[in-house]
Amino acid sequence: MEIHNKNRPLKFGVAAFLTFATLLIILIVYIIGSNQRVFDSKYPLYMFLPNVQGLESGAFVTLSGLKVGVVGDLSFSRQDEEQGILIELKINRKYAPMITTSSRATIKTMGILGDKYVDITLGDLDDPKLQGGDYLTSITPLDADALLNMASNTMAGLQGTLDNINQITHAALSGEGMLGLLVQDNTARQNLVASLGNLKRITDRVVAGRGSVGQFLSDTTMYSSLNQTVGSLASITGKIERGEGSMGKLVNDASLYDRFSRIATRTDSLLAKLNSQDGSAGKLINDKELYDQLVNLSKSLNELTTDFKANPKKYVSFSFF
């Protein structure tokens, strides 16, 4: 009985030691698993994103790739009438001067397993530094599903392009179309080569300053003459716009235009009357019978005048007492 009582304190001590050791191991595992340094002073910063892409509490936070903290709580929130997730970042306080209002935070993927973490860019040291409780400017990460959809659409477009290339190649090898004609017909190829040769000779002549086009490109005097001509045209059009000269007055003077319009109207009316058989002039122009009578009358008068000159006694007689 005494031996049993003596072993009781020993058993109690062993149990207490094992309990303490177990708690210590659990604490160590928690600290290691949560990527936290217990004795470092930390301050909170926040991110707000519509989707955290699988980011979990305890994931580490980096500043330009250097570990500076861990992800704290994640909770649903609402800001500016938008729903999303509020992300707490526990940052080592000694890095606070390098995280400023120009810093940007984004969720990135590490390794093949796709573990998520938060990376913060270095801010401009001249900008105000973020204080505890401030919000980092967050960059929404690309969704993996969106990337897969983009890749799928790209592959579909690429497949369509390859199909088109295959059709073009098949048509060319079959001698269809212009490309097929060039591939299969030696004469067509020779004609194309000859055309390209002629085009090269023409461009060589132009570059050398030969011919009208070559002189225009190479001769500065021709350019000067053309420039002067353009300047003269600009001066003439300027005078016309300012109402100078006859043309300018004709273009800009409304009263002169009205007078011309009235003259044109009267001329049209006169021509219309001449075309009709109203009036003597109209009948003279349009009545063939009257015209013929006038011609015959004129002819008769001419004959009478001629005969009168030849035989005046026939028409005039004198008698004296």
mmCIF file of C-alpha atoms in Angstrom:
data_model
loop_
_atom_site.group_PDB
_atom_site.id
_atom_site.type_symbol
_atom_site.label_atom_id
_atom_site.label_comp_id
_atom_site.label_asym_id
_atom_site.label_seq_id
_atom_site.Cartn_x
_atom_site.Cartn_y
_atom_site.Cartn_z
ATOM 1 C CA MET A 1 0.000 0.000 0.000
ATOM 2 C CA GLU A 2 2.841 2.359 0.802
ATOM 3 C CA ILE A 3 4.590 1.451 -2.469
ATOM 4 C CA HIS A 4 1.455 2.314 -4.390
ATOM 5 C CA ASN A 5 1.182 5.679 -2.649
ATOM 6 C CA LYS A 6 4.867 6.418 -3.353
ATOM 7 C CA ASN A 7 4.391 5.808 -7.128
ATOM 8 C CA ARG A 8 1.411 8.135 -7.350
ATOM 9 C CA PRO A 9 3.405 11.423 -7.465
ATOM 10 C CA LEU A 10 5.692 9.845 -10.050
ATOM 11 C CA LYS A 11 2.762 8.887 -12.262
ATOM 12 C CA PHE A 12 1.273 12.339 -11.864
ATOM 13 C CA GLY A 13 4.549 13.967 -12.866
ATOM 14 C CA VAL A 14 4.896 11.722 -15.910
ATOM 15 C CA ALA A 15 1.308 12.493 -16.972
ATOM 16 C CA ALA A 16 1.858 16.220 -16.498
ATOM 17 C CA PHE A 17 5.098 16.068 -18.518
ATOM 18 C CA LEU A 18 3.436 14.163 -21.347
ATOM 19 C CA THR A 19 0.534 16.619 -21.371
ATOM 20 C CA PHE A 20 2.900 19.598 -21.486
ATOM 21 C CA ALA A 21 4.984 17.964 -24.225
ATOM 22 C CA THR A 22 1.859 17.234 -26.268
ATOM 23 C CA LEU A 23 0.647 20.818 -25.945
ATOM 24 C CA LEU A 24 4.101 22.094 -26.860
ATOM 25 C CA ILE A 25 4.212 19.894 -29.959
ATOM 26 C CA ILE A 26 0.735 21.061 -30.964
ATOM 27 C CA LEU A 27 1.810 24.691 -30.509
ATOM 28 C CA ILE A 28 4.966 24.146 -32.563
ATOM 29 C CA VAL A 29 3.010 22.423 -35.320
ATOM 30 C CA TYR A 30 0.485 25.270 -35.336
ATOM 31 C CA ILE A 31 3.200 27.904 -35.502
ATOM 32 C CA ILE A 32 4.982 26.088 -38.309
ATOM 33 C CA GLY A 33 1.754 25.338 -40.168
ATOM 34 C CA SER A 34 0.498 28.901 -39.895
ATOM 35 C CA ASN A 35 3.818 30.376 -41.084
ATOM 36 C CA GLN A 36 3.823 32.754 -38.131
ATOM 37 C CA ARG A 37 6.585 34.115 -35.993
ATOM 38 C CA VAL A 38 5.051 34.412 -32.578
ATOM 39 C CA PHE A 39 7.401 36.999 -31.171
ATOM 40 C CA ASP A 40 7.434 39.357 -34.181
ATOM 41 C CA SER A 41 5.381 42.561 -33.931
ATOM 42 C CA LYS A 42 2.705 42.606 -36.604
ATOM 43 C CA TYR A 43 0.116 45.053 -37.921
ATOM 44 C CA PRO A 44 -2.976 44.316 -40.040
ATOM 45 C CA LEU A 45 -3.609 45.366 -43.618
ATOM 46 C CA TYR A 46 -6.649 44.381 -45.663
ATOM 47 C CA MET A 47 -7.564 43.337 -49.197
ATOM 48 C CA PHE A 48 -11.011 43.151 -50.759
ATOM 49 C CA LEU A 49 -11.561 40.814 -53.711
ATOM 50 C CA PRO A 50 -14.593 39.227 -55.378
ATOM 51 C CA ASN A 51 -12.844 35.828 -55.420
ATOM 52 C CA VAL A 52 -9.901 34.547 -53.376
ATOM 53 C CA GLN A 53 -9.126 31.652 -55.768
ATOM 54 C CA GLY A 54 -8.750 29.139 -52.922
ATOM 55 C CA LEU A 55 -6.547 31.306 -50.666
ATOM 56 C CA GLU A 56 -6.624 30.022 -47.081
ATOM 57 C CA SER A 57 -5.957 31.509 -43.680
ATOM 58 C CA GLY A 58 -2.331 30.891 -42.689
ATOM 59 C CA ALA A 59 -0.943 31.254 -46.216
ATOM 60 C CA PHE A 60 2.154 33.392 -46.261
ATOM 61 C CA VAL A 61 2.445 36.962 -47.525
ATOM 62 C CA THR A 62 5.475 38.153 -49.487
ATOM 63 C CA LEU A 63 6.852 41.589 -50.274
ATOM 64 C CA SER A 64 8.416 41.351 -53.736
ATOM 65 C CA GLY A 65 8.995 37.650 -53.077
ATOM 66 C CA LEU A 66 10.303 38.006 -49.496
ATOM 67 C CA LYS A 67 8.125 36.505 -46.768
ATOM 68 C CA VAL A 68 6.845 39.292 -44.509
ATOM 69 C CA GLY A 69 3.667 37.904 -42.936
ATOM 70 C CA VAL A 70 0.702 35.563 -43.106
ATOM 71 C CA VAL A 71 -2.934 35.638 -44.159
ATOM 72 C CA GLY A 72 -5.299 36.109 -41.233
ATOM 73 C CA ASP A 73 -9.074 35.850 -41.254
ATOM 74 C CA LEU A 74 -11.134 35.658 -44.432
ATOM 75 C CA SER A 75 -14.748 36.794 -44.271
ATOM 76 C CA PHE A 76 -17.551 37.833 -46.557
ATOM 77 C CA SER A 77 -18.026 41.586 -46.752
ATOM 78 C CA ARG A 78 -19.647 44.336 -48.814
ATOM 79 C CA GLN A 79 -17.972 47.493 -50.043
ATOM 80 C CA ASP A 80 -19.232 50.154 -52.454
ATOM 81 C CA GLU A 81 -22.377 48.074 -53.070
ATOM 82 C CA GLU A 82 -20.261 45.109 -54.182
ATOM 83 C CA GLN A 83 -20.031 41.792 -52.385
ATOM 84 C CA GLY A 84 -16.693 40.099 -51.935
ATOM 85 C CA ILE A 85 -14.273 38.649 -49.432
ATOM 86 C CA LEU A 86 -12.312 40.668 -46.899
ATOM 87 C CA ILE A 87 -8.765 39.328 -46.453
ATOM 88 C CA GLU A 88 -6.724 40.167 -43.366
ATOM 89 C CA LEU A 89 -2.944 40.310 -43.809
ATOM 90 C CA LYS A 90 -0.721 40.167 -40.725
ATOM 91 C CA ILE A 91 2.460 41.984 -41.742
ATOM 92 C CA ASN A 92 5.754 42.134 -39.841
ATOM 93 C CA ARG A 93 5.961 45.721 -38.634
ATOM 94 C CA LYS A 94 9.605 46.191 -39.603
ATOM 95 C CA TYR A 95 8.563 46.098 -43.270
ATOM 96 C CA ALA A 96 5.936 48.828 -42.829
ATOM 97 C CA PRO A 97 8.060 51.654 -44.372
ATOM 98 C CA MET A 98 8.260 49.741 -47.665
ATOM 99 C CA ILE A 99 4.488 49.231 -48.022
ATOM 100 C CA THR A 100 2.983 52.521 -49.195
ATOM 101 C CA THR A 101 -0.094 53.782 -50.988
ATOM 102 C CA SER A 102 1.504 52.872 -54.337
ATOM 103 C CA SER A 103 1.933 49.200 -53.357
ATOM 104 C CA ARG A 104 -0.244 46.603 -55.068
ATOM 105 C CA ALA A 105 -1.373 43.225 -53.692
ATOM 106 C CA THR A 106 -2.378 40.171 -55.690
ATOM 107 C CA ILE A 107 -2.994 36.473 -55.131
ATOM 108 C CA LYS A 108 -0.425 34.223 -56.786
ATOM 109 C CA THR A 109 0.079 30.499 -57.184
ATOM 110 C CA MET A 110 3.144 28.671 -55.916
ATOM 111 C CA GLY A 111 4.451 25.397 -57.282
ATOM 112 C CA ILE A 112 2.786 22.568 -59.136
ATOM 113 C CA LEU A 113 0.300 21.922 -56.329
ATOM 114 C CA GLY A 114 -1.138 25.400 -56.795
ATOM 115 C CA ASP A 115 -0.782 26.704 -53.228
ATOM 116 C CA LYS A 116 -2.017 30.284 -53.010
ATOM 117 C CA TYR A 117 -0.249 33.188 -51.355
ATOM 118 C CA VAL A 118 -0.384 36.983 -51.396
ATOM 119 C CA ASP A 119 2.396 39.063 -52.930
ATOM 120 C CA ILE A 120 2.782 42.801 -52.330
ATOM 121 C CA THR A 121 4.839 45.078 -54.555
ATOM 122 C CA LEU A 122 7.326 47.546 -53.108
ATOM 123 C CA GLY A 123 5.850 51.005 -52.879
ATOM 124 C CA ASP A 124 7.466 54.338 -53.631
ATOM 125 C CA LEU A 125 9.256 55.463 -50.490
ATOM 126 C CA ASP A 126 8.151 59.049 -51.133
ATOM 127 C CA ASP A 127 4.493 58.008 -50.853
ATOM 128 C CA PRO A 128 2.693 57.823 -47.495
ATOM 129 C CA LYS A 129 3.079 54.435 -45.834
ATOM 130 C CA LEU A 130 0.001 52.371 -45.017
ATOM 131 C CA GLN A 131 -1.066 52.287 -41.397
ATOM 132 C CA GLY A 132 -2.635 49.407 -39.514
ATOM 133 C CA GLY A 133 -6.169 48.749 -40.769
ATOM 134 C CA ASP A 134 -5.608 50.409 -44.175
ATOM 135 C CA TYR A 135 -6.592 48.736 -47.435
ATOM 136 C CA LEU A 136 -4.095 47.692 -50.068
ATOM 137 C CA THR A 137 -4.920 48.318 -53.710
ATOM 138 C CA SER A 138 -5.791 44.818 -54.888
ATOM 139 C CA ILE A 139 -5.333 43.350 -58.348
ATOM 140 C CA THR A 140 -7.931 40.742 -59.225
ATOM 141 C CA PRO A 141 -6.132 37.524 -60.209
ATOM 142 C CA LEU A 142 -6.946 35.672 -63.394
ATOM 143 C CA ASP A 143 -9.418 32.885 -62.843
ATOM 144 C CA ALA A 144 -8.125 29.445 -63.810
ATOM 145 C CA ASP A 145 -11.460 28.617 -65.429
ATOM 146 C CA ALA A 146 -11.282 31.849 -67.425
ATOM 147 C CA LEU A 147 -7.778 30.964 -68.551
ATOM 148 C CA LEU A 148 -8.959 27.524 -69.622
ATOM 149 C CA ASN A 149 -11.843 29.072 -71.558
ATOM 150 C CA MET A 150 -9.460 31.505 -73.220
ATOM 151 C CA ALA A 151 -7.112 28.668 -74.092
ATOM 152 C CA SER A 152 -10.014 26.632 -75.453
ATOM 153 C CA ASN A 153 -11.192 29.544 -77.616
ATOM 154 C CA THR A 154 -7.647 30.132 -78.813
ATOM 155 C CA MET A 155 -7.251 26.488 -79.754
ATOM 156 C CA ALA A 156 -10.572 26.571 -81.606
ATOM 157 C CA GLY A 157 -9.455 29.629 -83.549
ATOM 158 C CA LEU A 158 -6.092 28.030 -84.252
ATOM 159 C CA GLN A 159 -7.813 24.877 -85.481
ATOM 160 C CA GLY A 160 -9.948 26.971 -87.827
ATOM 161 C CA THR A 161 -6.833 28.710 -89.138
ATOM 162 C CA LEU A 162 -5.116 25.378 -89.721
ATOM 163 C CA ASP A 163 -8.195 24.109 -91.568
ATOM 164 C CA ASN A 164 -8.132 27.179 -93.814
ATOM 165 C CA ILE A 165 -4.427 26.704 -94.494
ATOM 166 C CA ASN A 166 -5.085 23.057 -95.318
ATOM 167 C CA GLN A 167 -7.834 24.045 -97.778
ATOM 168 C CA ILE A 168 -5.606 26.646 -99.422
ATOM 169 C CA THR A 169 -2.743 24.165 -99.707
ATOM 170 C CA HIS A 170 -5.035 21.516 -101.186
ATOM 171 C CA ALA A 171 -6.438 24.008 -103.712
ATOM 172 C CA ALA A 172 -2.927 25.139 -104.664
ATOM 173 C CA LEU A 173 -1.719 21.581 -105.178
ATOM 174 C CA SER A 174 -4.851 20.841 -107.225
ATOM 175 C CA GLY A 175 -4.181 23.819 -109.496
ATOM 176 C CA GLU A 176 -7.267 25.749 -108.363
ATOM 177 C CA GLY A 177 -7.286 29.524 -108.121
ATOM 178 C CA MET A 178 -4.452 31.980 -108.744
ATOM 179 C CA LEU A 179 -2.104 30.318 -106.261
ATOM 180 C CA GLY A 180 -2.765 26.909 -107.783
ATOM 181 C CA LEU A 181 -2.117 28.351 -111.238
ATOM 182 C CA LEU A 182 1.228 29.732 -110.091
ATOM 183 C CA VAL A 183 2.161 26.414 -108.492
ATOM 184 C CA GLN A 184 1.166 24.197 -111.413
ATOM 185 C CA ASP A 185 1.576 26.393 -114.520
ATOM 186 C CA ASN A 186 5.164 27.197 -115.530
ATOM 187 C CA THR A 187 3.984 29.848 -117.993
ATOM 188 C CA ALA A 188 2.083 31.716 -115.285
ATOM 189 C CA ARG A 189 5.145 31.639 -113.037
ATOM 190 C CA GLN A 190 7.348 32.943 -115.834
ATOM 191 C CA ASN A 191 4.878 35.743 -116.581
ATOM 192 C CA LEU A 192 4.814 36.703 -112.913
ATOM 193 C CA VAL A 193 8.622 36.723 -112.766
ATOM 194 C CA ALA A 194 8.711 38.859 -115.917
ATOM 195 C CA SER A 195 6.170 41.287 -114.436
ATOM 196 C CA LEU A 196 8.191 41.593 -111.255
ATOM 197 C CA GLY A 197 11.303 42.207 -113.347
ATOM 198 C CA ASN A 198 9.544 44.971 -115.281
ATOM 199 C CA LEU A 199 8.315 46.511 -112.038
ATOM 200 C CA LYS A 200 11.870 46.460 -110.663
ATOM 201 C CA ARG A 201 13.219 48.176 -113.785
ATOM 202 C CA ILE A 202 10.524 50.841 -113.548
ATOM 203 C CA THR A 203 11.302 51.521 -109.889
ATOM 204 C CA ASP A 204 15.022 51.644 -110.702
ATOM 205 C CA ARG A 205 14.323 54.293 -113.377
ATOM 206 C CA VAL A 206 12.201 56.262 -110.951
ATOM 207 C CA VAL A 207 14.896 56.134 -108.259
ATOM 208 C CA ALA A 208 17.514 57.161 -110.850
ATOM 209 C CA GLY A 209 15.434 60.211 -111.786
ATOM 210 C CA ARG A 210 14.592 59.093 -115.298
ATOM 211 C CA GLY A 211 11.164 59.624 -116.827
ATOM 212 C CA SER A 212 8.428 62.033 -115.734
ATOM 213 C CA VAL A 213 7.819 60.337 -112.386
ATOM 214 C CA GLY A 214 11.543 60.081 -111.705
ATOM 215 C CA GLN A 215 12.093 63.748 -112.530
ATOM 216 C CA PHE A 216 9.179 64.724 -110.340
ATOM 217 C CA LEU A 217 10.674 62.822 -107.407
ATOM 218 C CA SER A 218 14.290 63.873 -108.027
ATOM 219 C CA ASP A 219 14.101 67.358 -109.593
ATOM 220 C CA THR A 220 13.634 70.008 -106.932
ATOM 221 C CA THR A 221 12.793 72.688 -109.522
ATOM 222 C CA MET A 222 9.734 70.730 -110.643
ATOM 223 C CA TYR A 223 8.669 70.438 -107.019
ATOM 224 C CA SER A 224 9.203 74.192 -106.580
ATOM 225 C CA SER A 225 7.128 74.931 -109.691
ATOM 226 C CA LEU A 226 4.342 72.687 -108.465
ATOM 227 C CA ASN A 227 4.548 74.326 -105.053
ATOM 228 C CA GLN A 228 4.281 77.785 -106.653
ATOM 229 C CA THR A 229 1.299 76.623 -108.714
ATOM 230 C CA VAL A 230 -0.420 75.368 -105.590
ATOM 231 C CA GLY A 231 0.374 78.678 -103.892
ATOM 232 C CA SER A 232 -1.103 80.629 -106.804
ATOM 233 C CA LEU A 233 -4.252 78.505 -106.712
ATOM 234 C CA ALA A 234 -4.508 79.132 -102.982
ATOM 235 C CA SER A 235 -4.140 82.888 -103.576
ATOM 236 C CA ILE A 236 -6.829 82.838 -106.288
ATOM 237 C CA THR A 237 -9.261 80.879 -104.137
ATOM 238 C CA GLY A 238 -8.517 83.249 -101.259
ATOM 239 C CA LYS A 239 -9.406 86.267 -103.399
ATOM 240 C CA ILE A 240 -12.577 84.536 -104.548
ATOM 241 C CA GLU A 241 -13.550 83.820 -100.932
ATOM 242 C CA ARG A 242 -12.879 87.470 -100.009
ATOM 243 C CA GLY A 243 -15.051 88.639 -102.926
ATOM 244 C CA GLU A 244 -12.194 90.264 -104.845
ATOM 245 C CA GLY A 245 -12.316 90.466 -108.649
ATOM 246 C CA SER A 246 -15.121 89.522 -111.017
ATOM 247 C CA MET A 247 -15.144 85.872 -110.002
ATOM 248 C CA GLY A 248 -15.139 86.775 -106.315
ATOM 249 C CA LYS A 249 -18.052 89.151 -106.777
ATOM 250 C CA LEU A 250 -19.890 86.589 -108.842
ATOM 251 C CA VAL A 251 -19.451 84.005 -106.070
ATOM 252 C CA ASN A 252 -20.048 86.241 -103.052
ATOM 253 C CA ASP A 253 -22.297 89.101 -104.315
ATOM 254 C CA ALA A 254 -25.874 87.917 -103.964
ATOM 255 C CA SER A 255 -27.278 90.875 -105.935
ATOM 256 C CA LEU A 256 -25.007 90.135 -108.903
ATOM 257 C CA TYR A 257 -26.105 86.531 -108.788
ATOM 258 C CA ASP A 258 -29.742 87.636 -108.727
ATOM 259 C CA ARG A 259 -29.192 89.852 -111.796
ATOM 260 C CA PHE A 260 -27.607 86.988 -113.687
ATOM 261 C CA SER A 261 -30.489 84.780 -112.624
ATOM 262 C CA ARG A 262 -33.043 87.304 -113.936
ATOM 263 C CA ILE A 263 -31.135 87.660 -117.227
ATOM 264 C CA ALA A 264 -31.079 83.891 -117.609
ATOM 265 C CA THR A 265 -34.811 83.744 -116.913
ATOM 266 C CA ARG A 266 -35.556 86.410 -119.512
ATOM 267 C CA THR A 267 -33.304 84.688 -122.031
ATOM 268 C CA ASP A 268 -35.134 81.424 -121.458
ATOM 269 C CA SER A 269 -38.464 83.216 -121.948
ATOM 270 C CA LEU A 270 -37.250 84.851 -125.180
ATOM 271 C CA LEU A 271 -35.948 81.561 -126.542
ATOM 272 C CA ALA A 272 -39.242 79.908 -125.659
ATOM 273 C CA LYS A 273 -41.148 82.554 -127.600
ATOM 274 C CA LEU A 274 -38.792 82.196 -130.555
ATOM 275 C CA ASN A 275 -39.329 78.437 -130.513
ATOM 276 C CA SER A 276 -43.083 78.942 -130.558
ATOM 277 C CA GLN A 277 -45.003 80.515 -133.473
ATOM 278 C CA ASP A 278 -46.219 83.444 -131.407
ATOM 279 C CA GLY A 279 -45.055 86.760 -132.787
ATOM 280 C CA SER A 280 -43.286 87.709 -135.991
ATOM 281 C CA ALA A 281 -39.868 86.432 -134.953
ATOM 282 C CA GLY A 282 -41.316 83.090 -133.860
ATOM 283 C CA LYS A 283 -43.221 82.685 -137.125
ATOM 284 C CA LEU A 284 -40.159 83.730 -139.107
ATOM 285 C CA ILE A 285 -38.076 81.031 -137.402
ATOM 286 C CA ASN A 286 -40.638 78.235 -137.207
ATOM 287 C CA ASP A 287 -43.055 78.824 -140.196
ATOM 288 C CA LYS A 288 -41.365 77.306 -143.264
ATOM 289 C CA GLU A 289 -44.037 78.559 -145.654
ATOM 290 C CA LEU A 290 -43.539 82.153 -144.497
ATOM 291 C CA TYR A 291 -39.823 81.677 -144.763
ATOM 292 C CA ASP A 292 -40.157 80.421 -148.357
ATOM 293 C CA GLN A 293 -42.400 83.368 -149.260
ATOM 294 C CA LEU A 294 -39.870 85.815 -147.865
ATOM 295 C CA VAL A 295 -37.108 84.088 -149.821
ATOM 296 C CA ASN A 296 -39.145 84.271 -153.043
ATOM 297 C CA LEU A 297 -39.996 87.917 -152.348
ATOM 298 C CA SER A 298 -36.367 88.724 -151.808
ATOM 299 C CA LYS A 299 -35.441 86.916 -155.013
ATOM 300 C CA SER A 300 -38.110 88.796 -156.970
ATOM 301 C CA LEU A 301 -36.933 92.137 -155.596
ATOM 302 C CA ASN A 302 -33.378 91.297 -156.585
ATOM 303 C CA GLU A 303 -34.504 90.402 -160.133
ATOM 304 C CA LEU A 304 -36.605 93.585 -160.351
ATOM 305 C CA THR A 305 -33.729 95.730 -159.189
ATOM 306 C CA THR A 306 -31.362 94.128 -161.682
ATOM 307 C CA ASP A 307 -33.796 94.576 -164.570
ATOM 308 C CA PHE A 308 -34.508 98.164 -163.507
ATOM 309 C CA LYS A 309 -30.843 98.981 -163.624
ATOM 310 C CA ALA A 310 -30.495 97.353 -167.044
ATOM 311 C CA ASN A 311 -33.670 98.803 -168.616
ATOM 312 C CA PRO A 312 -34.708 101.961 -166.768
ATOM 313 C CA LYS A 313 -36.746 103.221 -169.756
ATOM 314 C CA LYS A 314 -38.917 100.193 -169.408
ATOM 315 C CA TYR A 315 -40.150 101.430 -166.074
ATOM 316 C CA VAL A 316 -39.751 105.233 -166.363
ATOM 317 C CA SER A 317 -40.772 107.361 -169.348
ATOM 318 C CA PHE A 318 -40.322 111.159 -169.825
ATOM 319 C CA SER A 319 -42.238 113.395 -172.225
ATOM 320 C CA PHE A 320 -41.655 117.097 -172.952
ATOM 321 C CA PHE A 321 -44.004 119.528 -174.539
#
